[in-house]
XYZ file of N, CA and C in Angstrom:
306
model
N 0.962 -1.276 0.138
C -0.162 -0.094 -0.314
C 1.047 1.425 0.208
N 0.243 2.250 -0.665
C 1.487 3.175 -0.983
C 1.448 4.427 0.660
N 1.836 5.125 0.558
C 1.153 5.800 2.010
C 1.276 7.122 1.287
N 1.640 7.331 0.223
C 0.746 8.832 -0.089
C -0.863 8.645 -0.465
N -0.891 7.471 -1.119
C -2.913 7.253 -0.724
C -3.113 7.285 0.670
N -2.412 6.511 1.269
C -3.380 6.515 2.778
C -3.063 8.165 2.848
N -2.399 8.795 2.884
C -2.510 10.651 3.198
C -3.493 11.272 2.738
N -3.557 11.100 1.360
C -4.863 11.611 0.596
C -6.202 11.249 1.290
N -6.016 9.985 1.286
C -7.606 9.260 1.678
C -7.702 10.083 3.630
N -6.470 10.087 4.267
C -6.885 10.993 5.482
C -7.318 12.301 5.221
N -7.068 13.109 4.296
C -7.253 14.288 4.192
C -8.950 14.532 3.225
N -9.301 13.641 2.487
C -10.263 13.581 2.260
C -11.475 13.359 2.701
N -10.796 12.509 3.806
C -12.072 12.053 4.859
C -12.147 13.083 5.999
N -10.685 13.833 6.376
C -11.498 15.176 6.913
C -12.147 16.113 6.556
N -11.570 16.513 4.974
C -13.121 17.457 4.429
C -14.213 17.072 4.561
N -14.576 15.649 4.378
C -15.586 15.280 4.414
C -16.067 15.328 5.365
N -16.202 14.725 6.868
C -16.249 15.269 7.635
C -16.382 16.729 8.211
N -15.331 17.584 8.059
C -15.444 18.827 8.189
C -17.068 19.828 7.622
N -17.118 19.086 6.128
C -18.173 19.333 5.579
C -19.223 19.281 5.604
N -19.355 17.980 6.276
C -20.938 17.299 7.103
C -20.790 17.971 8.497
N -20.273 18.430 9.084
C -20.404 19.012 10.652
C -20.844 20.505 10.589
N -20.795 20.889 9.026
C -20.998 22.559 9.493
C -22.401 22.447 8.428
N -23.688 21.957 9.116
C -25.290 22.370 8.701
C -25.620 23.587 8.061
N -24.790 24.751 8.783
C -25.019 25.885 8.003
C -24.790 26.537 6.983
N -23.641 25.436 6.374
C -23.414 26.280 4.461
C -23.875 25.437 3.485
N -24.224 26.631 2.387
C -25.129 26.274 1.477
C -24.303 25.007 1.033
N -25.382 24.707 -0.104
C -25.326 23.277 -0.897
C -23.704 23.385 -1.582
N -23.790 24.687 -2.355
C -22.494 24.567 -3.336
C -20.932 24.922 -2.239
N -21.637 25.743 -1.691
C -20.212 25.385 -0.775
C -19.554 24.061 0.416
N -20.590 23.047 0.167
C -20.174 22.012 1.031
C -19.330 20.925 -0.382
N -19.601 21.585 -1.654
C -19.360 20.889 -2.552
C -17.448 21.468 -2.839
N -17.268 22.223 -2.486
C -15.622 23.064 -2.489
C -15.079 22.748 -1.649
N -14.069 22.501 -2.136
C -13.050 21.934 -1.497
C -12.549 22.790 -0.223
N -12.545 22.581 1.011
C -11.936 23.711 2.187
C -10.848 24.120 2.431
N -10.706 25.596 2.350
C -9.308 26.057 2.299
C -8.676 26.165 3.599
N -9.376 25.739 4.683
C -8.502 25.756 5.864
C -8.319 24.812 6.488
N -8.050 23.636 5.688
C -7.611 22.373 6.276
C -5.971 22.539 6.751
N -6.172 22.310 8.170
C -4.584 22.433 8.961
C -3.601 21.551 8.845
N -2.732 22.119 9.271
C -1.003 21.085 8.923
C -1.180 20.682 10.364
N -0.430 19.429 10.297
C -0.355 19.066 11.868
C 1.218 19.676 12.658
N 0.936 20.153 13.879
C 2.532 20.817 14.365
C 3.098 20.262 15.899
N 4.182 20.141 15.628
C 5.043 19.536 16.756
C 5.457 20.350 16.864
N 5.417 20.391 18.703
C 6.102 21.496 19.477
C 7.483 20.154 20.586
N 8.080 20.422 20.612
C 9.418 19.952 21.453
C 9.365 20.919 22.198
N 9.899 20.305 23.439
C 10.136 20.854 25.106
C 11.642 20.691 25.018
N 11.977 22.021 25.642
C 13.270 22.356 25.907
C 14.012 20.882 26.698
N 13.614 20.430 27.430
C 13.694 19.180 27.648
C 14.409 18.101 26.508
N 13.052 18.019 25.890
C 13.667 17.525 24.665
C 14.886 17.569 23.675
N 14.596 19.126 23.524
C 15.252 19.506 22.696
C 16.994 19.586 23.158
N 16.994 19.347 23.972
C 18.820 19.457 25.131
C 18.661 18.140 24.697
N 17.819 17.237 24.966
C 18.372 15.710 24.721
C 18.972 15.305 23.006
N 17.708 16.112 22.432
C 18.371 15.939 20.788
C 20.022 16.672 20.588
N 20.455 17.197 21.823
C 21.491 18.204 21.239
C 22.276 17.394 21.830
N 22.354 16.740 22.706
C 23.781 15.481 23.384
C 23.295 14.308 22.452
N 22.510 13.616 21.637
C 22.688 13.123 21.106
C 23.570 13.203 20.152
N 23.412 14.455 19.510
C 24.182 15.322 18.180
C 25.555 14.861 18.822
N 25.745 15.594 19.952
C 27.629 15.611 20.271
C 27.854 14.725 20.573
N 27.167 13.365 21.355
C 27.417 11.591 21.488
C 27.908 10.825 20.168
N 27.539 11.409 19.439
C 27.438 10.612 17.801
C 28.534 11.586 17.144
N 28.901 12.334 17.682
C 29.799 13.440 16.886
C 31.428 13.044 17.780
N 31.146 12.290 18.861
C 32.556 12.034 19.828
C 32.996 10.941 19.321
N 34.519 10.863 19.320
C 35.203 10.039 18.979
C 35.797 9.491 20.284
N 35.393 8.486 21.053
C 35.683 8.094 22.061
C 36.645 6.253 21.753
N 37.909 6.489 22.205
C 38.518 5.300 21.816
C 38.723 4.218 23.306
N 37.636 3.326 23.425
C 37.991 2.524 24.825
C 39.031 1.301 24.333
N 39.558 1.679 23.265
C 39.927 0.159 23.201
C 40.452 -0.786 24.184
N 41.854 -0.234 24.070
C 43.029 -0.175 24.731
C 42.371 -0.941 26.722
N 41.406 0.351 27.316
C 40.950 -0.015 28.385
C 40.048 -1.285 28.625
N 38.968 -1.481 27.277
C 38.349 -2.868 27.042
C 39.279 -4.119 27.012
N 40.607 -3.694 26.479
C 41.042 -5.130 26.068
C 42.163 -5.697 27.599
N 42.257 -4.511 28.484
C 42.786 -4.699 29.980
C 41.838 -5.466 30.590
N 40.930 -5.050 30.720
C 39.784 -5.465 31.270
C 39.252 -6.952 31.258
N 39.117 -7.231 29.792
C 39.183 -8.700 28.607
C 40.639 -9.381 29.759
N 41.462 -9.103 29.772
C 42.553 -10.080 30.098
C 42.670 -10.121 31.519
N 41.972 -9.103 32.344
C 42.193 -9.134 33.753
C 41.279 -10.091 34.156
N 39.865 -10.366 33.577
C 39.020 -10.862 33.939
C 39.348 -12.516 33.199
N 39.624 -12.341 31.917
C 40.136 -14.040 31.601
C 41.230 -14.423 32.228
N 42.412 -13.707 33.069
C 43.135 -14.532 33.681
C 43.140 -14.295 35.557
N 41.780 -14.209 35.799
C 41.137 -13.770 37.192
C 41.795 -13.006 37.855
N 42.149 -11.905 37.803
C 43.100 -10.852 38.309
C 41.856 -9.938 38.515
N 41.062 -9.411 37.787
C 39.731 -8.340 37.745
C 38.791 -8.303 39.528
N 39.157 -7.680 40.029
C 38.159 -7.633 41.310
C 37.313 -6.165 40.793
N 35.916 -7.075 41.569
C 34.868 -5.986 41.645
C 35.212 -5.603 43.050
N 34.339 -3.823 42.808
C 34.577 -3.194 44.071
C 33.378 -3.125 44.494
N 32.542 -3.943 45.564
C 31.324 -4.541 45.979
C 30.910 -2.728 46.078
N 31.801 -1.615 46.933
C 31.149 -0.685 48.084
C 31.185 0.126 46.332
N 31.665 0.162 45.473
C 31.422 1.241 44.959
C 30.336 1.107 43.451
N 29.821 -0.731 43.742
C 29.196 -0.952 42.799
C 27.599 -0.795 43.646
N 27.941 -1.179 44.835
C 26.578 -0.395 45.516
C 26.245 1.048 45.609
N 27.163 1.476 45.703
C 26.784 3.261 45.812
C 26.360 3.684 44.899
N 26.964 2.965 43.608
C 25.863 3.458 42.197
C 24.965 2.827 42.030
N 24.022 2.226 42.174
C 23.139 0.822 42.741
C 22.212 2.247 43.130
N 22.512 2.663 44.544
C 21.567 3.544 45.511
C 21.663 4.838 44.632
N 22.605 5.395 43.938
C 22.543 6.648 42.971
C 21.839 6.850 42.355
N 21.475 5.020 41.467
C 20.916 5.079 40.486
C 19.101 5.247 40.693
N 18.608 4.695 42.271
C 17.341 4.204 42.987
C 16.660 5.647 42.829
N 17.854 6.663 43.948
C 17.409 7.706 44.351
C 17.191 8.534 42.637
N 17.941 8.799 41.470
C 17.679 9.228 40.512
C 16.504 9.325 40.004
N 15.784 7.719 39.976
C 14.760 7.501 39.503
C 13.908 7.580 40.373
N 13.904 7.533 41.917
C 12.876 8.070 42.766
C 12.632 9.683 42.530
N 13.451 10.132 42.401
C 12.973 11.388 41.770
C 13.511 12.446 43.265
N 14.284 11.528 43.816
C 14.338 12.655 45.072
C 15.602 13.535 44.830
Protein backbone atom coordinates (compact mmCIF):
# COMPACT_ATOMS: atom_id res chain seq x y z
CA UNK A 1 0.00 0.00 0.00
CA UNK A 2 1.33 3.39 -0.98
CA UNK A 3 1.65 5.87 1.90
CA UNK A 4 0.69 8.75 -0.40
CA UNK A 5 -2.70 7.13 -0.94
CA UNK A 6 -3.17 6.72 2.80
CA UNK A 7 -2.42 10.40 3.40
CA UNK A 8 -4.72 11.49 0.57
CA UNK A 9 -7.50 9.29 1.99
CA UNK A 10 -7.03 10.83 5.41
CA UNK A 11 -7.19 14.37 4.03
CA UNK A 12 -10.28 13.50 2.00
CA UNK A 13 -12.05 11.95 4.98
CA UNK A 14 -11.22 14.96 7.15
CA UNK A 15 -12.57 17.30 4.47
CA UNK A 16 -15.77 15.25 4.29
CA UNK A 17 -16.11 15.31 8.10
CA UNK A 18 -15.65 19.07 8.25
CA UNK A 19 -18.19 19.59 5.47
CA UNK A 20 -20.83 17.39 7.13
CA UNK A 21 -20.27 18.93 10.57
CA UNK A 22 -21.24 22.42 9.31
CA UNK A 23 -24.99 22.26 8.48
CA UNK A 24 -25.22 26.06 8.03
CA UNK A 25 -23.19 26.00 4.80
CA UNK A 26 -25.01 26.16 1.51
CA UNK A 27 -25.07 23.08 -0.72
CA UNK A 28 -22.67 24.67 -3.20
CA UNK A 29 -20.16 25.52 -0.48
CA UNK A 30 -20.19 21.96 0.84
CA UNK A 31 -19.01 20.58 -2.50
CA UNK A 32 -16.14 23.08 -2.76
CA UNK A 33 -12.78 22.00 -1.29
CA UNK A 34 -12.08 23.57 2.06
CA UNK A 35 -9.27 26.12 2.16
CA UNK A 36 -8.99 25.85 5.95
CA UNK A 37 -7.14 22.54 6.05
CA UNK A 38 -4.86 22.70 9.07
CA UNK A 39 -1.42 21.14 9.12
CA UNK A 40 -0.13 18.96 11.93
CA UNK A 41 2.24 20.72 14.29
CA UNK A 42 4.83 19.29 16.67
CA UNK A 43 6.15 21.31 19.59
CA UNK A 44 9.26 20.08 21.37
CA UNK A 45 9.90 20.86 24.99
CA UNK A 46 13.17 22.40 26.08
CA UNK A 47 14.18 19.08 27.64
CA UNK A 48 13.63 17.11 24.44
CA UNK A 49 15.60 19.73 22.51
CA UNK A 50 18.46 19.36 24.98
CA UNK A 51 18.33 15.57 24.65
CA UNK A 52 18.49 15.82 20.86
CA UNK A 53 21.49 18.17 21.08
CA UNK A 54 23.26 15.80 23.50
CA UNK A 55 22.58 12.85 21.19
CA UNK A 56 24.14 14.76 18.29
CA UNK A 57 27.21 15.63 20.39
CA UNK A 58 27.56 12.02 21.57
CA UNK A 59 27.33 10.71 18.02
CA UNK A 60 29.95 13.21 16.87
CA UNK A 61 32.42 12.46 19.67
CA UNK A 62 35.11 9.89 19.12
CA UNK A 63 36.03 7.86 22.18
CA UNK A 64 38.58 5.11 21.90
CA UNK A 65 38.24 2.74 24.85
CA UNK A 66 39.69 -0.24 23.05
CA UNK A 67 42.86 -0.37 25.22
CA UNK A 68 40.82 -0.23 28.43
CA UNK A 69 38.42 -2.87 27.14
CA UNK A 70 41.25 -5.20 26.20
CA UNK A 71 42.87 -4.75 29.64
CA UNK A 72 39.56 -5.59 31.34
CA UNK A 73 39.10 -8.67 29.13
CA UNK A 74 42.59 -9.88 30.05
CA UNK A 75 42.03 -9.26 33.77
CA UNK A 76 38.76 -11.21 33.66
CA UNK A 77 40.34 -14.00 31.64
CA UNK A 78 43.32 -14.48 33.99
CA UNK A 79 41.21 -14.02 37.14
CA UNK A 80 42.89 -10.86 38.41
CA UNK A 81 39.84 -8.59 37.98
CA UNK A 82 38.43 -7.55 41.35
CA UNK A 83 34.91 -6.13 41.70
CA UNK A 84 34.69 -3.17 44.07
CA UNK A 85 31.44 -4.09 45.86
CA UNK A 86 31.20 -0.76 47.70
CA UNK A 87 31.46 1.21 44.48
CA UNK A 88 28.85 -1.00 42.77
CA UNK A 89 26.47 -0.64 45.74
CA UNK A 90 26.99 3.11 45.84
CA UNK A 91 26.18 3.45 42.15
CA UNK A 92 23.07 1.26 42.53
CA UNK A 93 21.80 3.47 45.35
CA UNK A 94 22.60 6.59 43.33
CA UNK A 95 20.59 5.21 40.40
CA UNK A 96 17.65 4.35 42.65
CA UNK A 97 17.63 7.87 44.09
CA UNK A 98 17.66 9.36 40.58
CA UNK A 99 14.84 7.08 39.43
CA UNK A 100 12.75 7.86 42.51
CA UNK A 101 13.04 11.58 41.74
CA UNK A 102 14.49 12.57 45.10
